[in-house]
Coordinates of C-alpha atoms in Angstrom, one line a residue:
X1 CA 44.6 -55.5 -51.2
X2 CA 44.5 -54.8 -47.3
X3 CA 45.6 -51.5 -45.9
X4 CA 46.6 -51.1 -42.3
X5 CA 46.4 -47.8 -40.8
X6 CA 46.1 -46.6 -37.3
X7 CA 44.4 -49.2 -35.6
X8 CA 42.3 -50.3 -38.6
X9 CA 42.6 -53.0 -40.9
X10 CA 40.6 -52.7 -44.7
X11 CA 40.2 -55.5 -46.4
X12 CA 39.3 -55.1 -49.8
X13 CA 38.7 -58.8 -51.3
X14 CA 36.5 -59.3 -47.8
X15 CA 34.8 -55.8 -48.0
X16 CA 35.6 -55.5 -44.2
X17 CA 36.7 -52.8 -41.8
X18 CA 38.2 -53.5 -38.5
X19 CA 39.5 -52.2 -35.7
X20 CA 41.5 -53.6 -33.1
X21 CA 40.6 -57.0 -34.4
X22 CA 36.7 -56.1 -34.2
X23 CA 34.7 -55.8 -37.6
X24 CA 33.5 -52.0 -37.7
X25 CA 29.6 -52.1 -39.2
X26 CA 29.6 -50.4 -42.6
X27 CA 26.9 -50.1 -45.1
X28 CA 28.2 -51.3 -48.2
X29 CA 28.4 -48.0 -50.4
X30 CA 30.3 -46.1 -47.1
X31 CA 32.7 -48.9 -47.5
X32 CA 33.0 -48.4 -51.2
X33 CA 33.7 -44.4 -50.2
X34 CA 36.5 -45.4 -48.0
X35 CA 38.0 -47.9 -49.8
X36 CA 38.0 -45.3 -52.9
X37 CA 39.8 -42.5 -50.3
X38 CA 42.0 -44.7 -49.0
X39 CA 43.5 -46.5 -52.4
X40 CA 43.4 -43.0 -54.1
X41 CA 44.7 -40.8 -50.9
X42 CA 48.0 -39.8 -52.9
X43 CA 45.5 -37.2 -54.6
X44 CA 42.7 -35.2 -53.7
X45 CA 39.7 -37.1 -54.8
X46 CA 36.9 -34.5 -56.4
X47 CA 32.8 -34.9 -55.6
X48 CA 33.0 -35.6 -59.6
X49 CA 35.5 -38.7 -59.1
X50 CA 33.0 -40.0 -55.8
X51 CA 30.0 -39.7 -57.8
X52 CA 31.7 -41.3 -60.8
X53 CA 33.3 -44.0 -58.9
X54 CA 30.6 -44.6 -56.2
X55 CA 27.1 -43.2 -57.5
X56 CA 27.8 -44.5 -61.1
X57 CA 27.2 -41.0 -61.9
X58 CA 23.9 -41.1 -60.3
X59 CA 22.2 -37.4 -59.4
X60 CA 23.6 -36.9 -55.7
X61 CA 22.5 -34.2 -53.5
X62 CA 25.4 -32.6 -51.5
X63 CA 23.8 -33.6 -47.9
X64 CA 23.6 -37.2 -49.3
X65 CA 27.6 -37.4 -50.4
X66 CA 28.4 -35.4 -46.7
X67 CA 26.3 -38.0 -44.8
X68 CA 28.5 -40.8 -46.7
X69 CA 32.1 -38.5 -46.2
X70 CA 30.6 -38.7 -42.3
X71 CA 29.6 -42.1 -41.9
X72 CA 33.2 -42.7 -43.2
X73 CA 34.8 -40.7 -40.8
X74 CA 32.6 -42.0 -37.8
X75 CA 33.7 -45.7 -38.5
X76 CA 37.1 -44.4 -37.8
X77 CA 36.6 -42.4 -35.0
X78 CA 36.9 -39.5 -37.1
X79 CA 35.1 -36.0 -37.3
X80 CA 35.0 -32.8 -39.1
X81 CA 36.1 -30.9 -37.3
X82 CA 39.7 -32.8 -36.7
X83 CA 39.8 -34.5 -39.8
X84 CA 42.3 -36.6 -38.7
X85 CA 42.0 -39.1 -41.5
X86 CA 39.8 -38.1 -43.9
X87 CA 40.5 -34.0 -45.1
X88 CA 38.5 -31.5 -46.5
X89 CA 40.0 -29.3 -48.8
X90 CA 38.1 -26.5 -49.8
X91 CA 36.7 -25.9 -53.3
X92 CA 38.6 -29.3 -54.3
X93 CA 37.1 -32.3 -52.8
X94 CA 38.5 -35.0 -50.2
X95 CA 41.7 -36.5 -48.8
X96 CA 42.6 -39.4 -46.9
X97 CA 45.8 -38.1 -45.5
X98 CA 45.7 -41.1 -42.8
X99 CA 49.7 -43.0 -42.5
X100 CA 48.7 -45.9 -44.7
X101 CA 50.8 -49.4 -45.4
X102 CA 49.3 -51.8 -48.1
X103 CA 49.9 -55.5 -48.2
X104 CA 48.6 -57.7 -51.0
X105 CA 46.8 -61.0 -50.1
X106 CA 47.3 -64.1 -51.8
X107 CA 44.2 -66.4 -50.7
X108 CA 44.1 -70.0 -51.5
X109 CA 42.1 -70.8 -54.5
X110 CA 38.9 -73.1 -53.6
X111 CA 39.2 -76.3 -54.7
X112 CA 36.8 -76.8 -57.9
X113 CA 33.5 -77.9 -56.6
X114 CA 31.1 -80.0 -58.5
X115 CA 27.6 -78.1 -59.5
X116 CA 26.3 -75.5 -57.3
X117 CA 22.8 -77.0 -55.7
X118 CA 20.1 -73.6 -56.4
X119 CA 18.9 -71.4 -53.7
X120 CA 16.2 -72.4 -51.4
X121 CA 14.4 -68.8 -52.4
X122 CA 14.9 -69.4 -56.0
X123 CA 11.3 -69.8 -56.8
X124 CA 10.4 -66.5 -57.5
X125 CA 7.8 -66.1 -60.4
X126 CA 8.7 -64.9 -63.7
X127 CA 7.6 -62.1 -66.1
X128 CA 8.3 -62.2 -70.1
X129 CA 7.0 -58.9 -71.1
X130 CA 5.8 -59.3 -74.7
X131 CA 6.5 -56.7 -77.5
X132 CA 3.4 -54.2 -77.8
X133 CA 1.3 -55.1 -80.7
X134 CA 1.3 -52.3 -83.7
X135 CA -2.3 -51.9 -84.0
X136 CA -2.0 -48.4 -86.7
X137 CA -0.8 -50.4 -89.3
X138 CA 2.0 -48.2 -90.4
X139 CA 5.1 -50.6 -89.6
X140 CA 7.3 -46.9 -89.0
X141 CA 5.4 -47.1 -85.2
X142 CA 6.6 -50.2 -84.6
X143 CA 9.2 -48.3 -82.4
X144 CA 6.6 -46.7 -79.9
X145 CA 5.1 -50.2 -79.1
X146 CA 8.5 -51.6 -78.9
X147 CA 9.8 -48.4 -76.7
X148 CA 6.6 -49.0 -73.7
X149 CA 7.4 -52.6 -73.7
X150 CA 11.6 -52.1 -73.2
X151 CA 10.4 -49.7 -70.8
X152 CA 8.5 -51.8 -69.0
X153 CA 10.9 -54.8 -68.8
X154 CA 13.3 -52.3 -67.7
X155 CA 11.2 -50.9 -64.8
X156 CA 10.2 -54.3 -63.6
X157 CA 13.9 -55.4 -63.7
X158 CA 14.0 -52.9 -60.8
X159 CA 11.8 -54.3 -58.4
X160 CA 14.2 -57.4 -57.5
X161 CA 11.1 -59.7 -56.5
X162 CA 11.0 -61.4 -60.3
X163 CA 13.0 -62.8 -62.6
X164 CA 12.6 -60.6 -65.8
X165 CA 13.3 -62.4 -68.9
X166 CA 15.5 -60.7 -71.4
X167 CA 14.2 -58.4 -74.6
X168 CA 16.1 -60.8 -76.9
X169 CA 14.1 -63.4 -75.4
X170 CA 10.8 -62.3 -75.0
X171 CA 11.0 -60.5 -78.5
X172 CA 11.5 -63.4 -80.9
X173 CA 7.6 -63.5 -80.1
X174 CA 6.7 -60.3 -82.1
X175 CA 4.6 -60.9 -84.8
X176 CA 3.9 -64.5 -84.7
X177 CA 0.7 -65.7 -83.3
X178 CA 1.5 -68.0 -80.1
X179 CA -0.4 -69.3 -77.4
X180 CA 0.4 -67.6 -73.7
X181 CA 0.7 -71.3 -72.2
X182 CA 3.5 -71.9 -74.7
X183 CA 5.5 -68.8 -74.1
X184 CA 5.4 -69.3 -70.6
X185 CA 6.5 -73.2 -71.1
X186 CA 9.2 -72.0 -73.4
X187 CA 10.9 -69.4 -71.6
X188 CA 9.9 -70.4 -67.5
X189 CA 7.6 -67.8 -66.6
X190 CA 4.2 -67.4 -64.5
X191 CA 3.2 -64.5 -65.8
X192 CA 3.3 -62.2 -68.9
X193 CA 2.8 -59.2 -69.8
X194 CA 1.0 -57.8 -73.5
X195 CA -0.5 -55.0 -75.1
X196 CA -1.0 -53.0 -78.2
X197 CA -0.7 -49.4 -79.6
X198 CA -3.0 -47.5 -81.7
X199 CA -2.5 -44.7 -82.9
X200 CA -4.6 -42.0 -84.6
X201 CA -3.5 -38.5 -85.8
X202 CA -2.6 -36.7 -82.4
X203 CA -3.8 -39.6 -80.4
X204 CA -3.0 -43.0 -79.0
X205 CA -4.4 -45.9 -77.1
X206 CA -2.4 -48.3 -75.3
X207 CA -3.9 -51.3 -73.9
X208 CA -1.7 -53.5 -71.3
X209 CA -2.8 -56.6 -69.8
X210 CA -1.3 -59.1 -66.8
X211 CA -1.9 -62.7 -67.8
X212 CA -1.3 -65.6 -65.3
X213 CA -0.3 -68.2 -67.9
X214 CA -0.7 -71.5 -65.2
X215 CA -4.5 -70.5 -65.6
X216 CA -4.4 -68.3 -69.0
X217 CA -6.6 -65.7 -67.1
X218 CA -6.0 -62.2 -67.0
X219 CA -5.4 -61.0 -63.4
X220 CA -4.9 -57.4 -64.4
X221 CA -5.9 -55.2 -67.8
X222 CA -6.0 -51.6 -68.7
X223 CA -6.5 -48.9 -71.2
X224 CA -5.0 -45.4 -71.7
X225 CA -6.2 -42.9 -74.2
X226 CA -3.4 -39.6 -74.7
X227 CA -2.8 -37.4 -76.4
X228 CA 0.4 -37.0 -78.5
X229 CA 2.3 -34.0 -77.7
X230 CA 5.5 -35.3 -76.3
X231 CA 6.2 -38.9 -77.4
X232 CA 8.8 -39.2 -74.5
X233 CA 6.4 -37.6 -71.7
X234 CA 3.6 -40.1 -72.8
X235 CA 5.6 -43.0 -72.8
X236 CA 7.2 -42.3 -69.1
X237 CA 3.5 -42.1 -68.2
X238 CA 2.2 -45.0 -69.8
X239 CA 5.2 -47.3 -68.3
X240 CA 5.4 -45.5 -64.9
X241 CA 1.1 -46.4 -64.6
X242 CA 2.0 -49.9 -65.9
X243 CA 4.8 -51.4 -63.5
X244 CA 2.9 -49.7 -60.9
X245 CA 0.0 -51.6 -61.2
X246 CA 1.5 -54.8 -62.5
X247 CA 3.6 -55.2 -59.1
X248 CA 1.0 -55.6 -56.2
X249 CA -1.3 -57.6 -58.9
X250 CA 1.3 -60.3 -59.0
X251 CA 2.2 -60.3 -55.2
X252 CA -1.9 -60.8 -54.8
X253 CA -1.6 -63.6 -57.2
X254 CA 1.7 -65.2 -55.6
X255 CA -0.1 -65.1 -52.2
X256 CA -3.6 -66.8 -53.1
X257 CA -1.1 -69.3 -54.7
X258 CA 1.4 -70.1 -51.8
X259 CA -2.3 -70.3 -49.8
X260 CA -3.5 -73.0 -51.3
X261 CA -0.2 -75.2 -50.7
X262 CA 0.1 -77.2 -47.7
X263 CA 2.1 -75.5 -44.9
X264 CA 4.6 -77.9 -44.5
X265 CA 5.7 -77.5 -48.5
X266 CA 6.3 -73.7 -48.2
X267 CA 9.8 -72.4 -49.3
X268 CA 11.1 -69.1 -48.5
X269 CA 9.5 -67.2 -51.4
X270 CA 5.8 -68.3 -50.5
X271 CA 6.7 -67.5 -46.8
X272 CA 7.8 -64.2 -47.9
X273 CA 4.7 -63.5 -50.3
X274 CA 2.2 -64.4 -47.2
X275 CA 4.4 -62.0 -44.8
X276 CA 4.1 -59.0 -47.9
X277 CA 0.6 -59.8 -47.2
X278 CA 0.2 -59.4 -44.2
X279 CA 2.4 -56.2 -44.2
X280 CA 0.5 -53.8 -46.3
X281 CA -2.2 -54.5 -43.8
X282 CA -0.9 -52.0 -41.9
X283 CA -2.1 -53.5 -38.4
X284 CA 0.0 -54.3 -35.4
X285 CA -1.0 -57.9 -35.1
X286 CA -0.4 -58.3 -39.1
X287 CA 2.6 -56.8 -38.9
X288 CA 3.2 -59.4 -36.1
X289 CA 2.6 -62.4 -38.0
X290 CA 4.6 -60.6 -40.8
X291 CA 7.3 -61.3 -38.8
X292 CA 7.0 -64.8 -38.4
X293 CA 6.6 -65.8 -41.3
X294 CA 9.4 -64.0 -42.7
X295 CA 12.0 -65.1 -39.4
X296 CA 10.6 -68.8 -40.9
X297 CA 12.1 -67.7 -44.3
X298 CA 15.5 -67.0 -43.1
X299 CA 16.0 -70.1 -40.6
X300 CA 15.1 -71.9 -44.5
X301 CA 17.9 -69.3 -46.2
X302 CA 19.8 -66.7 -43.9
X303 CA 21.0 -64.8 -47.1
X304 CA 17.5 -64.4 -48.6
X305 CA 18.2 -60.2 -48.8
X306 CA 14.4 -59.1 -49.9
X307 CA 13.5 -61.2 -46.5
X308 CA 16.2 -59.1 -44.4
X309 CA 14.5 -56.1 -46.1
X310 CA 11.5 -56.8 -45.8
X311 CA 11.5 -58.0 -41.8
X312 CA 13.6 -54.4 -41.3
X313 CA 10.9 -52.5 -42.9
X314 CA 8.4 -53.9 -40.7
X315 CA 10.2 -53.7 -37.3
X316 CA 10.5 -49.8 -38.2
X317 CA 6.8 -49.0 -39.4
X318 CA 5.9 -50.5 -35.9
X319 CA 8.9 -48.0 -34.0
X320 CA 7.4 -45.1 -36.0
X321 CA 3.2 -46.1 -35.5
X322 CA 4.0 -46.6 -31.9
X323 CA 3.3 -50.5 -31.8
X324 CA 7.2 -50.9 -31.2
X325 CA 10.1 -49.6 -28.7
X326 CA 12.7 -47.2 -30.6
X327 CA 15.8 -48.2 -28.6
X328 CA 15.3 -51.7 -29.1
X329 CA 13.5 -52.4 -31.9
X330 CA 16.4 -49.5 -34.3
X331 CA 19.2 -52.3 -33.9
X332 CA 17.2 -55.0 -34.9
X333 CA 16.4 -53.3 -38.0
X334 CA 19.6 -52.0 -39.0
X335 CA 21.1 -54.8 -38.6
X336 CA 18.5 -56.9 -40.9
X337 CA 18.7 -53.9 -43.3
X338 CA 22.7 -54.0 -43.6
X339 CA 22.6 -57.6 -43.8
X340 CA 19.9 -57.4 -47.0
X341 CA 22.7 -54.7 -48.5
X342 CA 25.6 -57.5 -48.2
X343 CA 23.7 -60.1 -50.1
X344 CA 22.5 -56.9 -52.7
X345 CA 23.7 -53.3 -52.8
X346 CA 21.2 -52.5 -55.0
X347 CA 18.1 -53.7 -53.3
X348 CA 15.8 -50.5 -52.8
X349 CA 14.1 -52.0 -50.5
X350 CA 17.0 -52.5 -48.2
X351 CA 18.1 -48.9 -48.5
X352 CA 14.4 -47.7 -47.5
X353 CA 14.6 -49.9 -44.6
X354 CA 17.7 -48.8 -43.2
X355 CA 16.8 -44.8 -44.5
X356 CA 13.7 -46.1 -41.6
X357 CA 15.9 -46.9 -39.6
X358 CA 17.7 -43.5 -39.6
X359 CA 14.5 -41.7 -39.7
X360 CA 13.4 -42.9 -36.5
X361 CA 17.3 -42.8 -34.9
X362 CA 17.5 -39.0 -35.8
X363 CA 20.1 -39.7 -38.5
X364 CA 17.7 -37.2 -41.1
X365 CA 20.5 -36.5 -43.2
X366 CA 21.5 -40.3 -43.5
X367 CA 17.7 -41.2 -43.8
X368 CA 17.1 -39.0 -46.9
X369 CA 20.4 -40.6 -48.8
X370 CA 18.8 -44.4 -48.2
X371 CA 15.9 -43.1 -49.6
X372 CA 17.2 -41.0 -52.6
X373 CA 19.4 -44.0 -53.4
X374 CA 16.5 -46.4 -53.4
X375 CA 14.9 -44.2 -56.0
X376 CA 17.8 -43.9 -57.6
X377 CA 17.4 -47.8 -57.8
X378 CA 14.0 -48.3 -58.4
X379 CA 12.2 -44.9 -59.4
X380 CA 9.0 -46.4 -59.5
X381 CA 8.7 -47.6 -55.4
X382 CA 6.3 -46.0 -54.2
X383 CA 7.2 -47.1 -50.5
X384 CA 10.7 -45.2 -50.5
X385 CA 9.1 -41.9 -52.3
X386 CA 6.9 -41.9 -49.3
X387 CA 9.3 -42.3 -46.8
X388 CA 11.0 -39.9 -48.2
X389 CA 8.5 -37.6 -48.2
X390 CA 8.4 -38.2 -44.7
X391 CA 11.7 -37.4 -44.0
X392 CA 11.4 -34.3 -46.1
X393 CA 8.8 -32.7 -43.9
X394 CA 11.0 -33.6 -40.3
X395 CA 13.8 -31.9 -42.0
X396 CA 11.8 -28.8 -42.4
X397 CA 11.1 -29.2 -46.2
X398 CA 7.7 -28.9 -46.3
X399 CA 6.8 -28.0 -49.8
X400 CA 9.4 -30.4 -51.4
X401 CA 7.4 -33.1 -49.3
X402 CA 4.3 -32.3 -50.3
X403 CA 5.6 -32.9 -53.9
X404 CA 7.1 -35.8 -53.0
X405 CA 4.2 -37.8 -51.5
X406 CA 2.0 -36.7 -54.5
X407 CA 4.3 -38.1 -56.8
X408 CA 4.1 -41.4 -54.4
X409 CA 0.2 -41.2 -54.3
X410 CA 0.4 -41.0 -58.5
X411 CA 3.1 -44.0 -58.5
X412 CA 0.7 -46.0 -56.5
X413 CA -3.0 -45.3 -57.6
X414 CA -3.8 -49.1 -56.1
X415 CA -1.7 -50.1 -53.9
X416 CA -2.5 -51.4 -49.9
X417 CA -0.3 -48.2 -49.0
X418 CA -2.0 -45.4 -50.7
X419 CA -3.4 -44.4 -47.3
X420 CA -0.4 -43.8 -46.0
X421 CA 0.9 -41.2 -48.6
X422 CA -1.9 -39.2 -48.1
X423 CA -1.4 -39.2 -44.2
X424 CA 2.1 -38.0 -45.1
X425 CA 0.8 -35.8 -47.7
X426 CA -1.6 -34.3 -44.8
X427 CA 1.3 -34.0 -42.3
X428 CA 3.1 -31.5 -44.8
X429 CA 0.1 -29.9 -45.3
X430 CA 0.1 -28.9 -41.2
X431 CA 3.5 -27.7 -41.2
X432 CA 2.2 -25.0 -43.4
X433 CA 0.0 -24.3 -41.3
X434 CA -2.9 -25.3 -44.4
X435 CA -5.0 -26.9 -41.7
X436 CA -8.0 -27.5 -43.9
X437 CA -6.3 -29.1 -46.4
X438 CA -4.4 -31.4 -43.8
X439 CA -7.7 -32.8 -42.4
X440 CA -9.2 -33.3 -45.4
X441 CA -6.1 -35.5 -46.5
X442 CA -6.2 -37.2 -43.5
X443 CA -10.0 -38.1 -43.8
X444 CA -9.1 -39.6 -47.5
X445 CA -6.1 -41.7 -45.9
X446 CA -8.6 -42.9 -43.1
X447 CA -11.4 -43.3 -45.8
X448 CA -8.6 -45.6 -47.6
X449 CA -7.2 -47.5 -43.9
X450 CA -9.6 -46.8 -40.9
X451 CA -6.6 -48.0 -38.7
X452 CA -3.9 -46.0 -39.8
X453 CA -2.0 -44.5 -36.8
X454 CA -0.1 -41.1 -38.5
X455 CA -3.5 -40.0 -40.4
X456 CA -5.3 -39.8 -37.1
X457 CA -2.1 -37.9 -35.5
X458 CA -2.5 -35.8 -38.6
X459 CA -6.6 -34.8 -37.9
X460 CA -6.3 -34.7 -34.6
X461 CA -3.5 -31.7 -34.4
X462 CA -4.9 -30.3 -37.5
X463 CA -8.1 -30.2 -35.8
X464 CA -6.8 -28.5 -33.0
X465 CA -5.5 -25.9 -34.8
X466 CA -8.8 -25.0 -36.1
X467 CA -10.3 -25.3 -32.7
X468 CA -12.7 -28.0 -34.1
X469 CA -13.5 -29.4 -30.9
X470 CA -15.5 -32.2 -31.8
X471 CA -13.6 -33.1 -34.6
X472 CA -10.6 -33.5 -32.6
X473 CA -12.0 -35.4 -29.8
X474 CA -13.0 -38.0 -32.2
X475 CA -10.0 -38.2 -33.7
X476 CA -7.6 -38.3 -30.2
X477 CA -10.3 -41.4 -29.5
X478 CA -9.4 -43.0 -32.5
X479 CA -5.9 -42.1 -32.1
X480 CA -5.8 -43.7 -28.4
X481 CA -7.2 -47.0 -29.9
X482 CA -4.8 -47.2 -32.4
X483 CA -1.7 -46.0 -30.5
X484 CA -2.4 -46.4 -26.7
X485 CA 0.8 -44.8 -25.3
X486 CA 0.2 -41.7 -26.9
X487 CA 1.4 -39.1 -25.1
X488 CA 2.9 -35.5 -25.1
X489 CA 6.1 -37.1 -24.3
X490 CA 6.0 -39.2 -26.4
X491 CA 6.2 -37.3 -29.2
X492 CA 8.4 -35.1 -27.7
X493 CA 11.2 -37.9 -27.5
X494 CA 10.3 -40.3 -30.7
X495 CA 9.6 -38.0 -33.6
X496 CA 13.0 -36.9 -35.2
X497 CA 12.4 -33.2 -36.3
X498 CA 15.1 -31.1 -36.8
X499 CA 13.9 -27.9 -36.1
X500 CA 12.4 -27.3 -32.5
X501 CA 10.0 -25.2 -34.2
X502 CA 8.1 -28.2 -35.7
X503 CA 8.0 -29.9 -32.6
X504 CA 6.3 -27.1 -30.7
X505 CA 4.1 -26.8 -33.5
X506 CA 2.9 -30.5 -33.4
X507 CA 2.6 -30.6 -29.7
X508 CA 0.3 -27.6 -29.6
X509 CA -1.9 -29.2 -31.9
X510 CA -2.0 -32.1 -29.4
X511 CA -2.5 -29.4 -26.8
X512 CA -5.4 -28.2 -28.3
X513 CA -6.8 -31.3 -29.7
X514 CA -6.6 -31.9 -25.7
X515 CA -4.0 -34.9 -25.3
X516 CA -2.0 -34.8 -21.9

């Protein structure tokens, strides 16, 4: 169906907005909004139907369904306060009251093609997570064992890097006693996951293990000892600690993998591995090469969306370290990050990079849907809870940031980005006006990344505050190595707080600390 209204053309077979013959940027879940208001505007559509119909009845805070309803409205040179096209009513929900004609499309069928060559970035490595061995020898607890291991697949089904083989697959191995190298040959894996349950009275141990079945080592094993009083809260633990350790365990392995191939034999997967590498490096030269490697990716597959993602991320973290210009660095990003959407709406890691993306463009409201509906997505990504965290404390939410980066700094015990959660952690921490905690959450995100741009920002203003000279002095040195323009104005201009309050607060801690 197309509709034609005003000056607009929507096209729902080709998911496109126009106007005036010139395709309107939308990201893809806006579109979905609009297309819903539009083929439902003979009624007024309630926030029940749009999180129904669009959130999949998904948790959605009001400020992230408002940020879609204005989005919406923006791509059609709409507003609130006329609400020309799209109407607010009251207590009720939404109109599209727009004049509205439909036409229905009849598009020649393709022709029938012969078999569909695979991707170039098909080689991603797969995962066959195992059923959890009963180790109690009561077979009534099979279902606790079975529950971690369905969790687990689950979780890492999420993470849109691997190919997750099935529970009815990876199942039919429960109970018999079969090599790893055989399970991997038989169902096309690189890696598999196993472990056991034991459990005692009030008590259980769960052992996990990551085994690279090319080499039939272990890259990866662990054991947790709990205690029994909620089943439920246990196993959410025990899966949330797994999948968080399992994921940058296999990127380390896929990396030292692709490295030891010759360069000229690299396929967009191992160029993308080497450039997740060199991002979680956190530098501005890795970041850099990062971007390479990942621009060689798409010149070998222009639809590969975690690239897109990925290469968005990056050009952002640089905008908000300072390595990078905002105005124009922001469209190269969004458009990277709204390309990744079109080849997967449900890649979290294209909703974090374009929640960056509004972050750092002053869109706070926008920024903190992206990164609510990447957790929505994937609730173990630790990158997005931090962001989000981030975005919290610029919209003046200190203590629900606070509580968001701990939660990030627990999802992510090991990983190359730990340092910055408790930089972000830190930075709530100031806005409170808790100085001494603030510097000594900085100090543990410099002891974990001595080059980490916000955790110096972080000391140094917290410093000020306390009107420990030295202290600051070091840290605006450090600071000015990492982030040479540094300056009053700029973080006047760059940082996106919405309340002037913050702002004045932050740049009287530079003040003090003694930048000019």
């Amino acid at each position: 169906m197309r509709f034609f209204f005003e000056n607009n053309v929507l096209d729902g077979d080709l998911r496109e907005l126009t106007c005036a013959g010139t395709t309107v940027p939308l990201q893809p879940q806006v579109f979905d909004l609009l297309l819903y208001l539009v083929a439902e505007r003979a009624r007024v559509v309630s926030k029940d139907d749009l999180i129904s119909q669009i959130w999949s009845d998904r948790i959605v805070s009001d400020s992230a369904l408002n940020s879609r309803i204005n989005a919406a409205r923006r791509a059609l040179g709409d507003d609130g306060a006329t609400q020309r096209l799209i109407k607010t009513i009251p207590r009720k929900g939404f109109r599209f009251v727009g004049d509205v004609r439909e036409e229905v499309v009849t598009r020649p069928v393709p022709a029938e093609a012969g078999p569909v060559s695979p991707r170039v970035a098909t080689d991603r490595p797969g995962i066959a997570v195992l059923a959890f061995e009963n180790m109690s020898g009561d077979p009534a607890q099979d279902y606790f064992g079975d529950g971690i291991s369905e969790d687990i697949l689950t979780a890492l089904s999420k993470q849109r890097w691997f190919i997750v083989i099935a529970r009815n697959s990876s199942f039919t191995y429960k109970g018999r006693a079969v090599h790893i190298r055989q399970i991997a040959e038989e169902l096309g894996v690189r890696y598999i996951v196993e472990g056991s349950v034991r459990k005692a009275g009030n008590r259980v141990r769960i052992t996990a293990q990551l085994n690279d079945a090319s080499s039939g080592g272990h890259l990866w094993a662990e054991r947790y000892d709990r205690e029994l009083v909620d089943v439920f809260a246990v196993q959410d633990e025990i899966t949330e600690r797994i999948v968080a350790a399992i994921e940058p365990q296999i990127h380390a392995a896929e990396n030292f993998r692709t490295r030891r191939k010759q360069p000229a034999s690299l396929d967009a997967w191992d160029l993308l591995m080497q450039a997740l590498s060199h991002y979680w490096r956190i530098t501005q030269q890795d970041h850099a090469a990062a971007q390479k490697l990942l621009e060689r990716a798409l010149a070998i597959d222009p639809d590969y969306g975690q690239a897109l993602a990925l290469l968005a991320a990056s050009h952002m973290f640089g905008v908000h370290l300072g390595w990078a210009e905002l105005a124009a660095t922001a469209p190269i990003a969004e458009n990277a990050a709204l390309a990744a959407m079109r080849c997967d709406h449900e890649n979290a890691w294209a909703h974090a990079a374009l929640g960056s993306v509004c972050f750092s463009t002053s869109r706070l409201a926008d920024a903190l849907c992206e990164f609510e509906q990447a957790l929505a997505l994937n609730p173990n990504f630790s990158l997005a809870q931090g962001y989000y965290a981030l975005a919290l404390s610029y919209a003046g939410r200190s203590s629900d940031s606070f509580e968001a980066a701990q939660k990030a700094i627990r999802l992510s015990p090991r990983d190359p980005s730990l340092a910055i959660y408790y930089g972000i952690a830190g930075y709530a921490r100031f806005t409170e006006q808790r100085y001494d905690e603030a510097i000594a959450l900085a100090r543990e995100a410099i002891r974990h990344r001595g080059e980490l741009t916000g955790a110096y920002r972080v000391l140094a203003v917290s410093a000020g505050m306390t009107g420990d000279s030295a202290l600051a002095a070091m840290a605006l040195g450090e600071l000015r190595r990492t982030q040479p323009n540094i300056s009053l104005d700029w973080i006047a201009t760059q940082l996106p707080w919405a309340n002037d309050a913050d702002r004045q607060h932050y740049l009287e801690g530079f003040r003090r600390a003694g930048l000019r």
